[in-house]
Amino acid sequence: MSSARSRSLRLPAVLLAVGLLAAACGSATGAAAKSRRAAPARATAVAGGTATYALQPTDTFNWIFPYESSAGEEPWVLAADENMWMPLYFEGSGNQPTIDQSLSLAYPPVFSDHDRTITIRLKPRTWSDGKPVTTRDVQFALDLLKAGESRVATYTPGQFPDNVASVDYVSRTTFVLHMKQSYSQQWLLDDELVQIFPMPQHAWDRESAGGPVGNDDLTPAGAKKVFDFLYGQSEHLATYATNPLWKVVDGAWYLTSYSAATGQMTMTARASYRGPQRPHLHKVVFDVFTSDTAEVDALRNGTVDYGYIPYSDLGLKSYFQSHGYTVAPWNTDYVQDAELGYTGPYAKFVKQLYIRQALQHLIDERLYLDTALHHTGQLTYGPAPDIAGDVWASPQERTDPDPYSVAAAAKLLDGHGWKKGAGGYLTCRQPGTGARQCGAGIAAGTPLRLLMDYTTPSASTAAQAEAFATAAKAAGVDIVLAPESATTMFSVDGVCPPGPCNFAIALYPLWFQNYGDMSILPIGDAQYAKGNYYGGGYYSPRYQQLLQQAVTHSGISSIYAAEDYLSRNVASLWFPTGDNQISVVSDKLHGWRPQQVFGNWLQSRWYFTKAG
């Protein structure tokens, strides 16, 4: 239910389409191999200390309120929030896409009444000011979500909290959700209950900074005023480290310094924290560098404990391994796809299944994975991540339904009335809605010209976009490439839907959809359901039926059916999915393995060692 729209793999120069992609193929042999070196034999753990973690240049912390805005919904933002405010159910257990019960704020839910009723009991936890976490904090959070749902990035109409009929707050530790109908227990836990973040009602239930704390959330009008106040406070980045609101946390960490200018932030361990995974370190500095070169230099100089190397610098792997570092790709449960514009000037093309299938045939995933991504990542054929050990990808999604073939793409288009004209590009010669005609809204003589936006300065993304456009030209499709900054992509493409979508294709670097930001099941319920925010306005009545089956029936077959339909229907264009990063970690820092499946740092596990 999220978008990693600003993530990029920043290489120093843009590769030149297919030719340079192929030339780079041999440069990353063994890049995915993980170092297995053990810690020094006599190393002992050190209590305290400060570790420095390198964020990538655009991975700035630009939101703090646990209900994220569309612009602030990024995995690194959620990672920071989840270390300060604990979710009811914590997504990702080690390298497995499941709920981590040990880090969850509540005990496993109890379902009854044909799964229409969910009883939830809170674990004993306290806020940083000593007040207990109670169901009043859950009530406050749910009241705010209902009041401000249209501004919350994870909200999809008809889903949580719209599908909740009522809530009973039985005691300070137990509450009961009554759903409007029976749903799959798996879906309720993995995609719905994970959205609940109890919030400190006793500190946040106010309508202004100087106003009194009351019970304003208990009325819809009051809840809206409180939501608007907190949402507005989150827009003031410069006050993140000083605003007393953000000091009241129930997690193990809180923000102690933050620079809105550079994005650098420091999180300090909470001394009074008594929950799971009590921190070993005293502080963690999350540093942001102006370039990959600057970050690699900091690794060389020993001023970064946990950083990364870009794909272009994989040749430095042996250097860092011989200088006291472990190099390990961070494989995450994400999916890379290019968003399609189902509303706006290109909708008449995008809505044609045969055009989407033809475009998919022009994407050489194996080439992109082996070259632009240097063998690091996985092939992607649908909405479910196909990583080792993940049970959610269906058998169909593990094979390519539309393999790379310029000839197959050209045949599809020719069979629907497109013929090459001047310059070798296709124009519609058979307008109409018949089986061998161009399709609704496409007039005679219309050129098959599509605008493709992609984010800079990711050379990996540019290389894939250019290779795709080159293959498309061979089939007669005119792909107009429009490299844009992340900021522009956010402000232009990022507001679609409701649209109109002024693009045919929008490609963001590394990955687009990440399950684990309020969603575990990869059934596309947030990205492609009716009223979606991240699917470019995609809508299919058949998919809605399959989605309804997946969310109301237990078992994996209905989940597979929804995934398979999106895959074969080419709801988005599927691209290979790169790893989160190639991590470079000091051998003095331990506890960071396994790297969490949804990209959470889990810095409470980290600790330094020294020679005994």
Coordinates of C-alpha atoms in Angstrom, one line a residue:
M1 CA 0.0 0.0 0.0
S2 CA 2.8 2.2 -0.5
S3 CA 5.0 3.7 -3.1
A4 CA 8.8 3.9 -3.1
R5 CA 8.5 6.7 -5.7
S6 CA 11.7 8.5 -4.7
R7 CA 14.0 5.5 -4.3
S8 CA 16.9 5.4 -6.7
L9 CA 20.1 3.5 -7.5
R10 CA 22.4 6.5 -8.1
L11 CA 25.2 5.5 -10.5
P12 CA 27.7 8.2 -11.6
A13 CA 26.7 8.3 -15.3
V14 CA 23.7 7.3 -17.4
L15 CA 24.3 4.1 -19.4
L16 CA 23.6 4.1 -23.1
A17 CA 20.6 1.8 -23.7
V18 CA 21.1 -1.8 -24.9
G19 CA 24.7 -1.5 -26.1
L20 CA 26.2 -0.4 -22.8
L21 CA 23.8 -2.5 -20.8
A22 CA 25.3 -5.6 -22.5
A23 CA 28.9 -4.3 -22.1
A24 CA 28.4 -4.0 -18.4
C25 CA 27.1 -7.6 -18.0
G26 CA 30.3 -9.2 -16.7
S27 CA 31.2 -6.6 -14.1
A28 CA 29.2 -7.9 -11.2
T29 CA 30.1 -11.6 -11.1
G30 CA 29.4 -12.8 -7.6
A31 CA 27.9 -9.5 -6.5
A32 CA 25.0 -11.3 -4.8
A33 CA 27.3 -13.5 -2.7
K34 CA 27.2 -12.7 1.0
S35 CA 30.2 -12.6 3.2
R36 CA 30.0 -15.2 5.9
R37 CA 33.0 -14.1 8.0
A38 CA 32.5 -14.5 11.7
A39 CA 33.3 -11.8 14.4
P40 CA 36.7 -11.9 15.9
A41 CA 37.0 -15.0 18.1
R42 CA 37.5 -13.0 21.4
A43 CA 35.1 -10.1 20.6
T44 CA 32.8 -9.0 23.4
A45 CA 29.7 -6.9 23.2
V46 CA 29.9 -3.2 24.2
A47 CA 26.9 -1.5 25.9
G48 CA 26.2 2.0 24.5
G49 CA 27.9 3.7 21.7
T50 CA 26.8 5.6 18.6
A51 CA 26.5 4.0 15.2
T52 CA 26.2 5.9 11.9
Y53 CA 23.9 4.6 9.1
A54 CA 24.0 6.1 5.6
L55 CA 20.7 6.9 4.0
Q56 CA 20.8 7.2 0.2
P57 CA 20.7 10.8 -1.1
T58 CA 16.9 11.1 -1.6
D59 CA 15.9 9.0 1.4
T60 CA 15.2 11.9 3.6
F61 CA 12.9 11.7 6.7
N62 CA 10.1 14.1 5.7
W63 CA 7.2 12.9 7.8
I64 CA 6.8 12.0 11.5
F65 CA 3.0 11.7 12.2
P66 CA 2.3 7.9 12.1
Y67 CA -0.5 8.4 9.6
E68 CA 1.7 9.1 6.6
S69 CA 0.9 11.6 3.8
S70 CA 1.2 10.4 0.2
A71 CA 4.5 12.3 -0.2
G72 CA 5.8 10.9 3.1
E73 CA 4.9 7.3 2.6
E74 CA 8.3 5.8 2.2
P75 CA 9.8 2.7 3.8
W76 CA 12.6 4.7 5.6
V77 CA 9.9 7.0 7.1
L78 CA 7.9 4.0 8.3
A79 CA 11.1 2.4 9.7
A80 CA 11.7 5.6 11.8
D81 CA 8.1 5.8 12.9
E82 CA 7.9 2.1 13.9
N83 CA 10.9 2.6 16.1
M84 CA 9.2 5.4 17.9
W85 CA 5.5 4.4 17.9
M86 CA 4.8 0.7 17.9
P87 CA 2.2 -0.8 15.6
L88 CA -0.4 -3.1 16.9
Y89 CA 1.1 -5.8 14.7
F90 CA 4.6 -5.5 13.3
E91 CA 5.2 -6.4 9.7
G92 CA 8.2 -8.6 8.8
S93 CA 9.9 -11.2 10.9
G94 CA 13.5 -11.3 10.0
N95 CA 13.7 -12.2 6.3
Q96 CA 10.1 -13.6 6.2
P97 CA 7.0 -11.6 5.2
T98 CA 5.0 -12.4 8.2
I99 CA 3.9 -10.7 11.4
D100 CA 6.6 -10.5 14.1
Q101 CA 4.6 -11.3 17.2
S102 CA 7.5 -10.4 19.5
L103 CA 7.6 -6.8 18.3
S104 CA 3.8 -6.4 18.1
L105 CA 2.0 -4.2 20.7
A106 CA -0.9 -6.7 20.9
Y107 CA -1.2 -10.4 21.5
P108 CA -2.5 -12.5 18.5
P109 CA -6.1 -11.6 17.6
V110 CA -9.0 -13.9 18.5
F111 CA -11.6 -14.3 15.7
S112 CA -15.2 -15.3 16.3
D113 CA -18.7 -15.0 14.8
H114 CA -17.5 -16.3 11.4
D115 CA -14.6 -13.9 11.5
R116 CA -16.8 -10.9 11.8
T117 CA -15.6 -10.2 15.4
I118 CA -12.0 -9.7 16.4
T119 CA -10.9 -9.5 20.0
I120 CA -7.5 -7.8 20.7
R121 CA -5.6 -7.6 23.9
L122 CA -2.8 -5.2 24.4
K123 CA 0.5 -6.1 25.9
P124 CA 1.7 -4.1 28.9
R125 CA 3.6 -1.1 27.6
T126 CA 4.2 2.5 28.7
W127 CA 4.6 5.8 27.1
S128 CA 7.9 7.6 27.6
D129 CA 6.2 9.9 30.1
G130 CA 5.2 6.9 32.2
K131 CA 1.6 6.7 31.3
P132 CA 0.3 3.2 30.3
V133 CA -0.6 2.4 26.7
T134 CA -4.4 1.6 26.9
T135 CA -7.3 1.0 24.6
R136 CA -8.1 4.7 24.9
D137 CA -5.0 5.3 22.8
V138 CA -6.3 2.8 20.3
Q139 CA -9.7 4.6 20.2
F140 CA -8.0 7.9 19.7
A141 CA -6.0 6.5 16.8
L142 CA -9.0 5.0 15.1
D143 CA -11.1 8.2 15.6
L144 CA -8.3 10.2 13.9
L145 CA -8.0 7.7 11.1
K146 CA -11.8 7.9 10.4
A147 CA -11.7 11.7 10.5
G148 CA -8.7 12.1 8.2
E149 CA -8.7 8.9 6.1
S150 CA -8.8 10.7 2.7
R151 CA -5.4 12.3 3.6
V152 CA -3.8 9.1 4.8
A153 CA -1.7 7.4 2.1
T154 CA -2.6 3.9 3.1
Y155 CA -6.3 4.4 2.8
T156 CA -8.3 2.7 0.1
P157 CA -12.1 3.4 -0.1
G158 CA -14.1 0.5 1.3
Q159 CA -11.3 -1.0 3.2
F160 CA -10.0 -0.2 6.7
P161 CA -11.6 1.6 8.6
D162 CA -14.7 1.8 6.3
N163 CA -15.3 -1.9 6.8
V164 CA -15.5 -1.6 10.6
A165 CA -19.1 -1.6 11.8
S166 CA -18.4 -0.7 15.4
V167 CA -15.7 -1.0 18.2
D168 CA -16.2 -2.0 21.8
Y169 CA -13.6 -0.9 24.3
V170 CA -14.1 -3.6 26.9
S171 CA -11.3 -2.6 29.2
R172 CA -8.1 -0.7 29.4
T173 CA -6.4 -3.6 27.7
T174 CA -9.0 -5.3 25.5
F175 CA -11.1 -4.0 22.6
V176 CA -13.3 -5.7 20.1
L177 CA -13.7 -4.9 16.4
H178 CA -17.0 -5.8 14.7
M179 CA -16.6 -6.0 11.0
K180 CA -19.4 -5.3 8.5
Q181 CA -19.0 -8.8 7.0
S182 CA -16.8 -11.9 7.3
Y183 CA -13.3 -11.6 6.0
S184 CA -10.3 -13.8 5.7
Q185 CA -8.3 -14.0 9.0
Q186 CA -5.1 -13.8 7.0
W187 CA -6.1 -10.6 5.2
L188 CA -7.5 -9.0 8.4
L189 CA -4.3 -9.5 10.2
D190 CA -1.8 -8.9 7.4
D191 CA -3.4 -6.0 5.6
E192 CA -5.9 -4.4 8.0
L193 CA -4.9 -4.7 11.6
V194 CA -1.3 -3.7 10.8
Q195 CA -2.6 -0.2 10.1
I196 CA -3.4 0.5 13.7
F197 CA -0.8 2.6 15.6
P198 CA -2.0 3.4 19.1
M199 CA -1.3 7.1 19.8
P200 CA -0.8 9.0 23.1
Q201 CA -4.3 10.4 23.6
H202 CA -3.3 12.0 26.9
A203 CA -0.7 14.1 25.1
W204 CA -2.0 14.5 21.5
D205 CA -5.8 15.0 21.9
R206 CA -5.7 18.8 21.3
E207 CA -6.7 21.2 18.5
S208 CA -3.7 23.5 18.8
A209 CA -0.2 23.7 20.2
G210 CA -1.3 25.8 23.2
G211 CA -4.8 24.3 23.6
P212 CA -5.8 22.0 26.4
V213 CA -5.7 18.2 26.1
G214 CA -9.3 16.9 26.2
N215 CA -11.5 14.3 24.6
D216 CA -12.0 16.1 21.3
D217 CA -11.6 12.9 19.2
L218 CA -14.9 11.6 20.6
T219 CA -16.9 13.7 18.1
P220 CA -16.3 13.7 14.4
A221 CA -15.8 17.4 14.3
G222 CA -13.4 17.4 17.1
A223 CA -11.5 14.4 15.7
K224 CA -11.1 16.2 12.4
K225 CA -9.6 19.3 14.2
V226 CA -7.2 17.1 16.1
F227 CA -6.2 15.3 13.0
D228 CA -5.7 18.5 11.1
F229 CA -3.5 19.9 13.9
L230 CA -1.3 16.8 14.1
Y231 CA -1.0 16.5 10.4
G232 CA -0.1 20.1 10.1
Q233 CA 2.6 19.8 12.8
S234 CA 4.1 17.0 10.8
E235 CA 4.6 19.4 7.9
H236 CA 7.0 21.5 10.0
L237 CA 10.1 19.5 9.5
A238 CA 12.4 22.0 11.3
T239 CA 10.6 21.3 14.6
Y240 CA 10.8 17.5 14.6
A241 CA 13.5 17.3 17.2
T242 CA 12.0 20.0 19.5
N243 CA 8.2 19.6 19.3
P244 CA 7.1 18.1 22.6
L245 CA 4.4 16.1 20.8
W246 CA 7.0 13.8 19.1
K247 CA 8.7 13.2 22.4
V248 CA 5.9 11.0 23.7
V249 CA 6.6 7.6 22.3
D250 CA 6.0 4.0 23.3
G251 CA 8.8 2.6 21.1
A252 CA 12.5 2.1 22.0
W253 CA 13.7 5.3 20.3
Y254 CA 12.9 9.0 19.9
L255 CA 14.2 11.7 17.7
T256 CA 16.8 14.0 19.4
S257 CA 18.2 15.9 16.4
Y258 CA 17.1 16.6 12.9
S259 CA 18.3 18.9 10.1
A260 CA 15.5 19.8 7.6
A261 CA 18.3 21.2 5.3
T262 CA 20.4 18.1 5.1
G263 CA 18.1 15.3 6.3
Q264 CA 20.5 14.1 8.9
M265 CA 18.8 12.8 12.0
T266 CA 19.8 11.2 15.3
M267 CA 17.7 8.7 17.2
T268 CA 18.4 8.1 20.9
A269 CA 17.5 5.0 22.8
R270 CA 14.8 5.5 25.4
A271 CA 16.2 4.7 28.8
S272 CA 12.8 3.8 30.3
Y273 CA 11.8 1.4 27.5
R274 CA 10.9 -2.1 28.8
G275 CA 9.5 -3.7 25.7
P276 CA 11.0 -6.3 23.4
Q277 CA 14.5 -5.8 21.9
R278 CA 15.8 -3.3 24.4
P279 CA 18.5 -1.3 22.6
H280 CA 22.2 -2.0 23.0
L281 CA 23.4 1.3 21.4
H282 CA 22.8 4.7 22.9
K283 CA 22.4 6.6 19.6
V284 CA 22.1 6.0 15.9
V285 CA 23.0 8.8 13.4
F286 CA 21.2 8.6 10.1
D287 CA 23.4 10.5 7.7
V288 CA 22.5 11.8 4.2
F289 CA 25.3 12.4 1.7
T290 CA 25.1 14.7 -1.3
S291 CA 26.3 11.9 -3.6
D292 CA 27.2 8.2 -3.7
T293 CA 30.8 9.2 -4.1
A294 CA 30.7 11.1 -0.8
E295 CA 29.1 8.2 1.0
V296 CA 31.7 5.7 -0.4
D297 CA 34.4 8.1 0.8
A298 CA 32.9 8.2 4.3
L299 CA 32.9 4.3 4.3
R300 CA 36.6 4.4 3.4
N301 CA 37.3 6.9 6.1
G302 CA 35.6 4.8 8.7
T303 CA 32.9 7.5 9.5
V304 CA 30.0 5.2 8.5
D305 CA 29.3 2.0 10.2
Y306 CA 26.4 0.8 8.1
G307 CA 26.4 2.1 4.5
Y308 CA 26.1 0.9 0.9
I309 CA 28.0 0.8 -2.4
P310 CA 26.1 1.6 -5.6
Y311 CA 26.1 -1.0 -8.3
S312 CA 28.7 0.8 -10.3
D313 CA 31.2 0.4 -7.4
L314 CA 30.7 -3.3 -6.8
G315 CA 34.4 -3.7 -7.8
L316 CA 35.1 -2.2 -4.3
K317 CA 33.6 -5.3 -2.6
S318 CA 36.9 -7.0 -2.1
Y319 CA 38.5 -3.7 -0.8
F320 CA 35.9 -3.3 1.9
Q321 CA 36.0 -7.0 2.8
S322 CA 39.7 -6.7 3.3
H323 CA 39.3 -3.5 5.4
G324 CA 37.0 -4.8 8.1
Y325 CA 33.6 -4.7 6.4
T326 CA 31.0 -7.2 5.4
V327 CA 29.2 -6.7 2.0
A328 CA 25.7 -8.1 1.8
P329 CA 22.9 -7.4 -0.7
W330 CA 19.7 -6.4 1.2
N331 CA 16.9 -8.4 -0.5
T332 CA 13.5 -7.1 0.3
D333 CA 9.9 -8.1 -0.5
Y334 CA 9.3 -5.4 -3.0
V335 CA 8.0 -5.3 -6.6
Q336 CA 9.1 -3.1 -9.4
D337 CA 6.5 -2.0 -11.9
A338 CA 5.9 1.0 -14.1
E339 CA 2.7 2.8 -13.4
L340 CA 0.3 3.2 -16.3
G341 CA -1.9 6.2 -16.9
Y342 CA -5.4 4.9 -17.1
T343 CA -6.9 8.4 -17.1
G344 CA -5.9 11.4 -19.2
P345 CA -4.5 11.7 -22.8
Y346 CA -2.9 8.3 -23.0
A347 CA -5.8 6.3 -21.5
K348 CA -7.1 5.2 -24.9
F349 CA -3.9 3.3 -25.4
V350 CA -3.3 2.1 -21.9
K351 CA -6.8 0.7 -21.6
Q352 CA -6.2 -1.7 -24.5
L353 CA -5.0 -5.1 -23.1
Y354 CA -3.2 -6.0 -26.4
I355 CA -1.2 -2.8 -26.2
R356 CA -0.2 -3.5 -22.6
Q357 CA 0.8 -7.1 -23.6
A358 CA 2.8 -5.8 -26.5
L359 CA 4.6 -3.3 -24.3
Q360 CA 5.4 -6.1 -21.8
H361 CA 6.9 -8.1 -24.6
L362 CA 9.4 -5.2 -25.2
I363 CA 10.8 -5.4 -21.7
D364 CA 13.9 -7.6 -21.5
E365 CA 13.9 -8.3 -17.8
R366 CA 16.8 -10.8 -17.9
L367 CA 19.0 -8.3 -19.7
Y368 CA 18.1 -5.5 -17.3
L369 CA 18.7 -7.7 -14.2
D370 CA 22.1 -9.0 -15.5
T371 CA 23.4 -5.6 -16.5
A372 CA 21.7 -2.5 -15.1
L373 CA 21.1 -4.3 -11.8
H374 CA 24.3 -6.4 -11.9
H375 CA 22.6 -9.7 -11.1
T376 CA 21.2 -8.2 -7.8
G377 CA 17.5 -8.6 -7.4
Q378 CA 14.8 -10.8 -9.0
L379 CA 12.7 -11.1 -12.1
T380 CA 9.2 -9.8 -11.7
Y381 CA 6.1 -11.1 -13.5
G382 CA 3.3 -9.8 -11.4
P383 CA 2.3 -8.1 -8.1
A384 CA 3.9 -10.7 -5.8
P385 CA 7.6 -10.6 -5.0
D386 CA 9.4 -13.7 -6.2
I387 CA 12.1 -14.1 -3.6
A388 CA 13.5 -17.2 -2.0
G389 CA 11.3 -18.5 0.8
D390 CA 8.3 -16.3 0.0
V391 CA 5.1 -18.4 -0.3
W392 CA 3.0 -15.6 -1.7
A393 CA 4.1 -15.6 -5.4
S394 CA 1.9 -18.0 -7.4
P395 CA 3.4 -20.7 -9.7
Q396 CA 2.2 -18.6 -12.7
E397 CA 4.1 -15.5 -11.4
R398 CA 7.4 -17.5 -11.4
T399 CA 7.4 -17.8 -15.2
D400 CA 7.2 -15.0 -17.8
P401 CA 3.7 -14.8 -19.4
D402 CA 4.9 -12.2 -21.9
P403 CA 8.6 -13.0 -22.6
Y404 CA 10.8 -10.5 -24.4
S405 CA 10.1 -10.6 -28.1
V406 CA 10.0 -7.7 -30.5
A407 CA 8.4 -10.0 -33.1
A408 CA 5.6 -11.0 -30.7
A409 CA 4.9 -7.3 -29.8
A410 CA 4.8 -6.3 -33.5
K411 CA 2.4 -9.2 -34.3
L412 CA 0.0 -8.2 -31.6
L413 CA -0.1 -4.6 -32.8
D414 CA -0.4 -5.6 -36.5
G415 CA -3.3 -7.9 -35.6
H416 CA -5.2 -4.9 -34.2
G417 CA -4.9 -2.6 -37.2
W418 CA -1.6 -0.8 -36.6
K419 CA 0.7 -0.3 -39.6
K420 CA 4.1 1.3 -40.0
G421 CA 4.2 4.7 -41.7
A422 CA 6.7 7.5 -42.0
G423 CA 9.8 7.0 -39.9
G424 CA 8.9 3.4 -39.2
Y425 CA 6.4 4.2 -36.5
L426 CA 2.9 2.7 -36.2
T427 CA -0.4 4.5 -36.9
C428 CA -3.9 3.2 -36.6
R429 CA -5.2 2.0 -39.9
Q430 CA -8.2 0.0 -38.6
P431 CA -10.2 2.2 -36.1
G432 CA -13.0 0.7 -34.2
T433 CA -13.7 -1.7 -31.4
G434 CA -13.7 -5.0 -33.3
A435 CA -11.4 -7.9 -32.6
R436 CA -8.9 -6.7 -35.2
Q437 CA -9.3 -3.0 -34.7
C438 CA -7.3 -0.4 -32.7
G439 CA -9.8 0.1 -29.9
A440 CA -12.2 2.6 -28.4
G441 CA -11.2 6.3 -28.8
I442 CA -8.3 5.6 -31.2
A443 CA -9.0 7.5 -34.5
A444 CA -7.7 6.6 -37.9
G445 CA -4.1 7.9 -38.4
T446 CA -3.4 8.2 -34.7
P447 CA 0.3 7.4 -34.0
L448 CA 1.2 5.0 -31.3
R449 CA 3.2 7.5 -29.3
L450 CA 3.5 7.1 -25.5
L451 CA 5.1 9.5 -23.0
M452 CA 7.3 7.7 -20.5
D453 CA 8.4 9.6 -17.4
Y454 CA 11.3 8.1 -15.3
T455 CA 13.1 9.4 -12.3
T456 CA 16.7 10.8 -12.4
P457 CA 19.5 10.6 -11.5
S458 CA 19.3 6.8 -11.4
A459 CA 21.5 5.5 -14.2
S460 CA 20.0 2.0 -13.7
T461 CA 16.6 3.3 -14.4
A462 CA 17.7 5.4 -17.3
A463 CA 19.4 2.4 -18.9
Q464 CA 16.3 0.3 -18.6
A465 CA 14.1 3.1 -20.0
E466 CA 16.4 3.6 -22.9
A467 CA 16.7 -0.1 -23.7
F468 CA 12.9 -0.4 -23.6
A469 CA 12.4 2.6 -25.9
T470 CA 15.0 1.1 -28.3
A471 CA 13.1 -2.2 -28.4
A472 CA 9.8 -0.4 -28.8
K473 CA 11.1 1.6 -31.8
A474 CA 12.0 -1.7 -33.5
A475 CA 8.4 -2.7 -33.1
G476 CA 7.1 0.6 -34.4
V477 CA 6.1 2.1 -31.0
D478 CA 7.2 5.6 -30.3
I479 CA 8.3 5.9 -26.7
V480 CA 9.0 9.5 -25.8
L481 CA 11.4 9.5 -22.8
A482 CA 11.0 12.2 -20.2
P483 CA 13.6 12.0 -17.4
E484 CA 12.3 13.9 -14.4
S485 CA 13.6 14.7 -10.9
A486 CA 12.0 12.9 -8.0
T487 CA 10.4 16.1 -6.9
T488 CA 8.8 16.6 -10.3
M489 CA 7.6 13.0 -10.4
F490 CA 6.0 13.5 -7.0
S491 CA 4.3 16.7 -8.0
V492 CA 3.1 15.7 -11.5
D493 CA 2.8 11.9 -11.7
G494 CA 2.4 11.5 -8.0
V495 CA -1.0 13.2 -7.9
C496 CA -2.6 10.6 -10.3
P497 CA -5.1 9.4 -9.6
P498 CA -7.5 11.2 -9.4
G499 CA -5.6 12.6 -12.3
P500 CA -5.7 13.1 -15.1
C501 CA -2.6 11.1 -15.6
N502 CA -0.5 13.1 -18.0
F503 CA 1.8 10.2 -18.8
A504 CA 1.4 6.8 -20.4
I505 CA 4.2 5.1 -18.3
A506 CA 5.9 6.2 -15.1
L507 CA 9.0 4.4 -13.9
Y508 CA 10.5 5.0 -10.5
P509 CA 13.9 3.6 -9.5
L510 CA 14.5 0.2 -8.0
W511 CA 11.0 -0.7 -6.9
F512 CA 7.6 0.9 -6.9
Q513 CA 5.3 -1.2 -4.7
N514 CA 6.5 -2.4 -1.3
Y515 CA 4.5 -4.8 0.7
G516 CA 5.2 -4.2 4.3
D517 CA 4.1 -0.6 4.4
M518 CA 0.7 -1.4 5.9
S519 CA 0.2 -4.5 3.7
I520 CA 1.8 -8.0 3.6
L521 CA -0.4 -9.9 1.2
P522 CA 0.6 -9.0 -2.4
I523 CA -2.9 -9.1 -3.9
G524 CA -2.8 -5.6 -5.1
D525 CA -5.7 -4.4 -2.9
A526 CA -4.2 -0.9 -2.4
Q527 CA -2.6 -0.5 -5.8
Y528 CA -5.4 -1.8 -8.1
A529 CA -8.6 -1.8 -6.1
K530 CA -11.4 0.6 -7.0
G531 CA -10.4 4.0 -5.8
N532 CA -6.7 3.1 -5.7
Y533 CA -4.0 5.8 -5.3
Y534 CA -1.0 4.0 -6.7
G535 CA -2.4 2.2 -9.8
G536 CA -2.8 5.1 -12.1
G537 CA -6.5 4.7 -12.0
Y538 CA -6.6 1.0 -13.0
Y539 CA -10.0 -0.5 -12.6
S540 CA -11.3 -4.0 -13.6
P541 CA -14.7 -5.4 -12.5
R542 CA -13.2 -8.9 -12.9
Y543 CA -10.3 -8.1 -10.6
Q544 CA -12.7 -6.6 -8.0
Q545 CA -14.5 -9.9 -8.0
L546 CA -11.3 -11.8 -7.5
L547 CA -10.1 -9.3 -4.8
Q548 CA -13.4 -9.8 -3.0
Q549 CA -12.8 -13.5 -3.0
A550 CA -9.3 -13.1 -1.7
V551 CA -10.2 -10.9 1.2
T552 CA -13.3 -12.9 2.3
H553 CA -12.1 -16.5 1.8
S554 CA -9.3 -18.2 3.6
G555 CA -6.6 -20.2 1.8
I556 CA -4.0 -19.3 -0.7
S557 CA -5.8 -20.2 -3.9
S558 CA -8.0 -17.1 -3.9
I559 CA -4.8 -15.0 -3.3
Y560 CA -3.1 -16.6 -6.2
A561 CA -6.2 -16.0 -8.4
A562 CA -6.1 -12.3 -7.8
E563 CA -2.4 -12.1 -8.3
D564 CA -2.5 -14.1 -11.5
Y565 CA -5.2 -11.9 -13.0
L566 CA -3.2 -8.7 -12.4
S567 CA -0.1 -10.4 -13.8
R568 CA -1.8 -11.6 -17.0
N569 CA -3.9 -8.5 -17.4
V570 CA -0.6 -6.5 -17.3
A571 CA -2.2 -4.0 -14.8
S572 CA 1.3 -2.4 -14.7
L573 CA 4.4 -3.0 -16.8
W574 CA 6.6 -5.4 -14.8
F575 CA 10.3 -4.7 -14.6
P576 CA 13.0 -6.6 -12.6
T577 CA 13.1 -5.6 -9.0
G578 CA 16.5 -4.5 -7.6
D579 CA 17.6 -5.2 -4.0
N580 CA 17.1 -2.5 -1.4
Q581 CA 20.8 -1.8 -1.4
I582 CA 24.3 -3.5 -1.3
S583 CA 25.0 -3.0 2.3
V584 CA 28.6 -2.4 3.6
V585 CA 28.7 -3.0 7.4
S586 CA 31.7 -2.6 9.8
D587 CA 32.7 -5.9 11.4
K588 CA 32.6 -4.1 14.7
L589 CA 28.8 -3.7 14.4
H590 CA 26.7 -6.8 15.0
G591 CA 23.0 -7.8 15.3
W592 CA 22.0 -6.4 11.9
R593 CA 21.5 -9.8 10.3
P594 CA 19.2 -10.8 8.8
Q595 CA 18.4 -7.6 7.1
Q596 CA 14.7 -7.1 7.5
V597 CA 12.4 -8.2 4.7
F598 CA 10.6 -4.9 4.5
G599 CA 13.6 -2.6 4.9
N600 CA 13.2 -1.7 8.6
W601 CA 16.6 -1.0 10.2
L602 CA 15.6 -2.6 13.6
Q603 CA 18.5 -0.7 15.2
S604 CA 17.6 -2.1 18.6
R605 CA 19.4 -5.3 17.6
W606 CA 22.7 -3.6 16.8
Y607 CA 25.7 -3.6 19.0
F608 CA 29.4 -2.9 18.8
T609 CA 32.1 -5.3 19.9
K610 CA 35.7 -4.9 21.0
A611 CA 38.6 -7.2 21.2
G612 CA 38.7 -9.1 24.4

